[in-house]
Amino acid sequence: MLVVRYDPVKTLLFFECAERFICRTDGEPSAEMLRRFKELGVRISIDDFGTGFSSLNYLRRMPIDTLKIDQSFIRDISTGEDGEELVTAIIQLAKNLRLKVIAEGVETDTQWSFRKDKECNEMQGFLFSKAVTSKEVEMLFVQPLK
């Protein structure tokens, strides 16, 4: 395994897996693999939370650190279709389980403000940057800020 071979700073490594991966079959093979990652110090994140076959039991049984709220829920924040209530509930659930929360797909100032007011830990989305290639990311680190 690369983590053992190269011994990176493990607190900087994240393994992100989609909810459908964690919730497949009975979850035990997934849980065992995730436990092995955790033993190596790798942090675990569930991506696209709420879009698959979520079971609250998985949140208790799986050794996860972070819940990423799917962009479809973030998009509904300003629609009046209980979007705010649902996102608030997910954030509070994650906090109660001592999980970090990331809002995906933040594209508007309204979504940013809502996330800030609800004390969601982090956000990502086009409000901050469009998707970039690995080369473009590299250039961000070698060019001085303008």
PDB file of C-alpha atoms in Angstrom:
ATOM      1  CA  MET A   1       0.000   0.000   0.000  1.00  0.00           C
ATOM      2  CA  LEU A   2       1.360   3.419  -0.974  1.00  0.00           C
ATOM      3  CA  VAL A   3       0.554   4.976   2.407  1.00  0.00           C
ATOM      4  CA  VAL A   4       2.793   2.488   4.187  1.00  0.00           C
ATOM      5  CA  ARG A   5       5.515   2.515   1.531  1.00  0.00           C
ATOM      6  CA  TYR A   6       5.974   6.284   1.283  1.00  0.00           C
ATOM      7  CA  ASP A   7       4.831   7.296   4.799  1.00  0.00           C
ATOM      8  CA  PRO A   8       3.295  10.662   3.856  1.00  0.00           C
ATOM      9  CA  VAL A   9       1.934  13.086   6.422  1.00  0.00           C
ATOM     10  CA  LYS A  10      -1.181  11.028   7.000  1.00  0.00           C
ATOM     11  CA  THR A  11      -3.273  13.825   8.438  1.00  0.00           C
ATOM     12  CA  LEU A  12      -3.204  15.380   4.971  1.00  0.00           C
ATOM     13  CA  LEU A  13      -4.575  12.290   3.220  1.00  0.00           C
ATOM     14  CA  PHE A  14      -8.296  11.942   2.580  1.00  0.00           C
ATOM     15  CA  PHE A  15     -10.150   9.011   1.082  1.00  0.00           C
ATOM     16  CA  GLU A  16     -13.397  10.202  -0.443  1.00  0.00           C
ATOM     17  CA  CYS A  17     -16.002   7.651  -1.422  1.00  0.00           C
ATOM     18  CA  ALA A  18     -19.515   7.988  -2.742  1.00  0.00           C
ATOM     19  CA  GLU A  19     -22.395   7.084  -0.495  1.00  0.00           C
ATOM     20  CA  ARG A  20     -23.434   4.291  -2.888  1.00  0.00           C
ATOM     21  CA  PHE A  21     -20.044   2.606  -2.305  1.00  0.00           C
ATOM     22  CA  ILE A  22     -20.433   2.624   1.463  1.00  0.00           C
ATOM     23  CA  CYS A  23     -24.040   1.463   1.375  1.00  0.00           C
ATOM     24  CA  ARG A  24     -23.632  -1.445  -1.035  1.00  0.00           C
ATOM     25  CA  THR A  25     -24.604  -4.957   0.103  1.00  0.00           C
ATOM     26  CA  ASP A  26     -24.396  -5.258   3.862  1.00  0.00           C
ATOM     27  CA  GLY A  27     -21.611  -2.685   4.213  1.00  0.00           C
ATOM     28  CA  GLU A  28     -19.189  -4.976   6.035  1.00  0.00           C
ATOM     29  CA  PRO A  29     -16.549  -5.223   3.271  1.00  0.00           C
ATOM     30  CA  SER A  30     -16.665  -1.435   2.959  1.00  0.00           C
ATOM     31  CA  ALA A  31     -16.457  -0.951   6.716  1.00  0.00           C
ATOM     32  CA  GLU A  32     -13.420  -3.207   7.023  1.00  0.00           C
ATOM     33  CA  MET A  33     -11.559  -1.436   4.225  1.00  0.00           C
ATOM     34  CA  LEU A  34     -12.357   1.974   5.730  1.00  0.00           C
ATOM     35  CA  ARG A  35     -11.181   0.789   9.176  1.00  0.00           C
ATOM     36  CA  ARG A  36      -7.844  -0.176   7.622  1.00  0.00           C
ATOM     37  CA  PHE A  37      -7.482   3.283   6.122  1.00  0.00           C
ATOM     38  CA  LYS A  38      -8.313   4.858   9.494  1.00  0.00           C
ATOM     39  CA  GLU A  39      -5.672   2.706  11.207  1.00  0.00           C
ATOM     40  CA  LEU A  40      -3.142   4.256   8.808  1.00  0.00           C
ATOM     41  CA  GLY A  41      -4.284   7.743   9.801  1.00  0.00           C
ATOM     42  CA  VAL A  42      -6.174   8.498   6.584  1.00  0.00           C
ATOM     43  CA  ARG A  43      -9.334  10.603   6.946  1.00  0.00           C
ATOM     44  CA  ILE A  44     -12.550   9.302   5.385  1.00  0.00           C
ATOM     45  CA  SER A  45     -15.203  11.401   3.651  1.00  0.00           C
ATOM     46  CA  ILE A  46     -18.640  10.381   2.332  1.00  0.00           C
ATOM     47  CA  ASP A  47     -19.366  12.200  -0.924  1.00  0.00           C
ATOM     48  CA  ASP A  48     -22.850  12.960  -2.319  1.00  0.00           C
ATOM     49  CA  PHE A  49     -24.496  12.337   1.050  1.00  0.00           C
ATOM     50  CA  GLY A  50     -28.265  11.954   0.835  1.00  0.00           C
ATOM     51  CA  THR A  51     -28.484  10.975  -2.827  1.00  0.00           C
ATOM     52  CA  GLY A  52     -28.173   7.217  -2.551  1.00  0.00           C
ATOM     53  CA  PHE A  53     -29.353   4.627  -0.113  1.00  0.00           C
ATOM     54  CA  SER A  54     -28.426   6.384   3.100  1.00  0.00           C
ATOM     55  CA  SER A  55     -28.953   4.630   6.338  1.00  0.00           C
ATOM     56  CA  LEU A  56     -28.280   6.440   9.565  1.00  0.00           C
ATOM     57  CA  ASN A  57     -26.866   3.159  10.815  1.00  0.00           C
ATOM     58  CA  TYR A  58     -23.994   3.501   8.323  1.00  0.00           C
ATOM     59  CA  LEU A  59     -23.059   6.836   9.856  1.00  0.00           C
ATOM     60  CA  ARG A  60     -22.657   5.096  13.208  1.00  0.00           C
ATOM     61  CA  ARG A  61     -20.858   1.987  11.943  1.00  0.00           C
ATOM     62  CA  MET A  62     -18.468   3.450   9.388  1.00  0.00           C
ATOM     63  CA  PRO A  63     -15.253   5.126  10.561  1.00  0.00           C
ATOM     64  CA  ILE A  64     -15.853   8.408   8.746  1.00  0.00           C
ATOM     65  CA  ASP A  65     -14.633  11.938   9.468  1.00  0.00           C
ATOM     66  CA  THR A  66     -16.516  14.097   6.979  1.00  0.00           C
ATOM     67  CA  LEU A  67     -19.934  14.297   5.365  1.00  0.00           C
ATOM     68  CA  LYS A  68     -20.190  16.129   2.036  1.00  0.00           C
ATOM     69  CA  ILE A  69     -23.693  17.434   1.393  1.00  0.00           C
ATOM     70  CA  ASP A  70     -24.604  16.844  -2.238  1.00  0.00           C
ATOM     71  CA  GLN A  71     -24.961  19.920  -4.422  1.00  0.00           C
ATOM     72  CA  SER A  72     -28.588  19.048  -5.227  1.00  0.00           C
ATOM     73  CA  PHE A  73     -29.492  19.887  -1.620  1.00  0.00           C
ATOM     74  CA  ILE A  74     -27.401  23.064  -1.615  1.00  0.00           C
ATOM     75  CA  ARG A  75     -29.117  24.174  -4.821  1.00  0.00           C
ATOM     76  CA  ASP A  76     -32.516  23.829  -3.080  1.00  0.00           C
ATOM     77  CA  ILE A  77     -31.598  26.262  -0.282  1.00  0.00           C
ATOM     78  CA  SER A  78     -33.283  29.213  -1.947  1.00  0.00           C
ATOM     79  CA  THR A  79     -36.159  27.413  -3.709  1.00  0.00           C
ATOM     80  CA  GLY A  80     -38.612  27.322  -0.812  1.00  0.00           C
ATOM     81  CA  GLU A  81     -39.028  23.545  -1.143  1.00  0.00           C
ATOM     82  CA  ASP A  82     -37.799  22.715   2.374  1.00  0.00           C
ATOM     83  CA  GLY A  83     -34.230  22.967   1.085  1.00  0.00           C
ATOM     84  CA  GLU A  84     -33.034  25.041   4.020  1.00  0.00           C
ATOM     85  CA  GLU A  85     -34.644  22.720   6.548  1.00  0.00           C
ATOM     86  CA  LEU A  86     -33.121  19.611   5.023  1.00  0.00           C
ATOM     87  CA  VAL A  87     -29.603  21.055   4.774  1.00  0.00           C
ATOM     88  CA  THR A  88     -29.867  22.377   8.336  1.00  0.00           C
ATOM     89  CA  ALA A  89     -30.876  18.905   9.540  1.00  0.00           C
ATOM     90  CA  ILE A  90     -27.949  17.251   7.732  1.00  0.00           C
ATOM     91  CA  ILE A  91     -25.487  19.776   9.176  1.00  0.00           C
ATOM     92  CA  GLN A  92     -26.848  19.296  12.693  1.00  0.00           C
ATOM     93  CA  LEU A  93     -26.826  15.496  12.349  1.00  0.00           C
ATOM     94  CA  ALA A  94     -23.198  15.547  11.253  1.00  0.00           C
ATOM     95  CA  LYS A  95     -22.212  17.869  14.078  1.00  0.00           C
ATOM     96  CA  ASN A  96     -23.991  15.683  16.627  1.00  0.00           C
ATOM     97  CA  LEU A  97     -21.934  12.744  15.343  1.00  0.00           C
ATOM     98  CA  ARG A  98     -18.742  14.860  15.583  1.00  0.00           C
ATOM     99  CA  LEU A  99     -18.268  14.855  11.808  1.00  0.00           C
ATOM    100  CA  LYS A 100     -16.924  17.678   9.684  1.00  0.00           C
ATOM    101  CA  VAL A 101     -19.412  18.976   7.085  1.00  0.00           C
ATOM    102  CA  ILE A 102     -18.660  20.194   3.569  1.00  0.00           C
ATOM    103  CA  ALA A 103     -21.293  21.834   1.347  1.00  0.00           C
ATOM    104  CA  GLU A 104     -20.787  20.915  -2.314  1.00  0.00           C
ATOM    105  CA  GLY A 105     -21.893  23.032  -5.243  1.00  0.00           C
ATOM    106  CA  VAL A 106     -21.930  26.459  -3.598  1.00  0.00           C
ATOM    107  CA  GLU A 107     -22.604  28.832  -6.484  1.00  0.00           C
ATOM    108  CA  THR A 108     -24.359  31.879  -5.008  1.00  0.00           C
ATOM    109  CA  ASP A 109     -23.846  34.387  -2.218  1.00  0.00           C
ATOM    110  CA  THR A 110     -27.134  33.191  -0.691  1.00  0.00           C
ATOM    111  CA  GLN A 111     -25.825  29.629  -0.452  1.00  0.00           C
ATOM    112  CA  TRP A 112     -22.538  30.894   0.986  1.00  0.00           C
ATOM    113  CA  SER A 113     -24.307  32.994   3.630  1.00  0.00           C
ATOM    114  CA  PHE A 114     -26.638  30.143   4.577  1.00  0.00           C
ATOM    115  CA  ARG A 115     -23.692  27.791   4.987  1.00  0.00           C
ATOM    116  CA  LYS A 116     -21.875  30.338   7.118  1.00  0.00           C
ATOM    117  CA  ASP A 117     -24.946  30.981   9.307  1.00  0.00           C
ATOM    118  CA  LYS A 118     -25.399  27.236   9.907  1.00  0.00           C
ATOM    119  CA  GLU A 119     -21.694  26.832  10.726  1.00  0.00           C
ATOM    120  CA  CYS A 120     -20.993  24.274   8.019  1.00  0.00           C
ATOM    121  CA  ASN A 121     -17.226  23.659   8.195  1.00  0.00           C
ATOM    122  CA  GLU A 122     -16.267  24.048   4.544  1.00  0.00           C
ATOM    123  CA  MET A 123     -17.692  24.581   1.103  1.00  0.00           C
ATOM    124  CA  GLN A 124     -16.717  24.042  -2.477  1.00  0.00           C
ATOM    125  CA  GLY A 125     -18.229  25.124  -5.750  1.00  0.00           C
ATOM    126  CA  PHE A 126     -18.163  27.485  -8.702  1.00  0.00           C
ATOM    127  CA  LEU A 127     -18.563  30.506  -6.419  1.00  0.00           C
ATOM    128  CA  PHE A 128     -14.858  30.010  -5.669  1.00  0.00           C
ATOM    129  CA  SER A 129     -13.488  28.423  -8.834  1.00  0.00           C
ATOM    130  CA  LYS A 130     -14.490  26.456 -11.875  1.00  0.00           C
ATOM    131  CA  ALA A 131     -13.060  22.954 -12.166  1.00  0.00           C
ATOM    132  CA  VAL A 132      -9.367  23.106 -13.068  1.00  0.00           C
ATOM    133  CA  THR A 133      -6.822  20.648 -14.385  1.00  0.00           C
ATOM    134  CA  SER A 134      -3.942  19.367 -12.272  1.00  0.00           C
ATOM    135  CA  LYS A 135      -1.586  21.599 -14.280  1.00  0.00           C
ATOM    136  CA  GLU A 136      -3.694  24.679 -13.456  1.00  0.00           C
ATOM    137  CA  VAL A 137      -3.620  23.769  -9.756  1.00  0.00           C
ATOM    138  CA  GLU A 138       0.151  23.412  -9.948  1.00  0.00           C
ATOM    139  CA  MET A 139       0.429  26.878 -11.485  1.00  0.00           C
ATOM    140  CA  LEU A 140      -1.506  28.361  -8.545  1.00  0.00           C
ATOM    141  CA  PHE A 141       1.362  27.312  -6.288  1.00  0.00           C
ATOM    142  CA  VAL A 142       4.226  28.513  -8.455  1.00  0.00           C
ATOM    143  CA  GLN A 143       2.853  31.886  -9.604  1.00  0.00           C
ATOM    144  CA  PRO A 144       2.648  34.791  -7.179  1.00  0.00           C
ATOM    145  CA  LEU A 145      -0.839  35.936  -6.225  1.00  0.00           C
ATOM    146  CA  LYS A 146      -2.123  38.947  -8.154  1.00  0.00           C
TER     147      LYS A 146
END
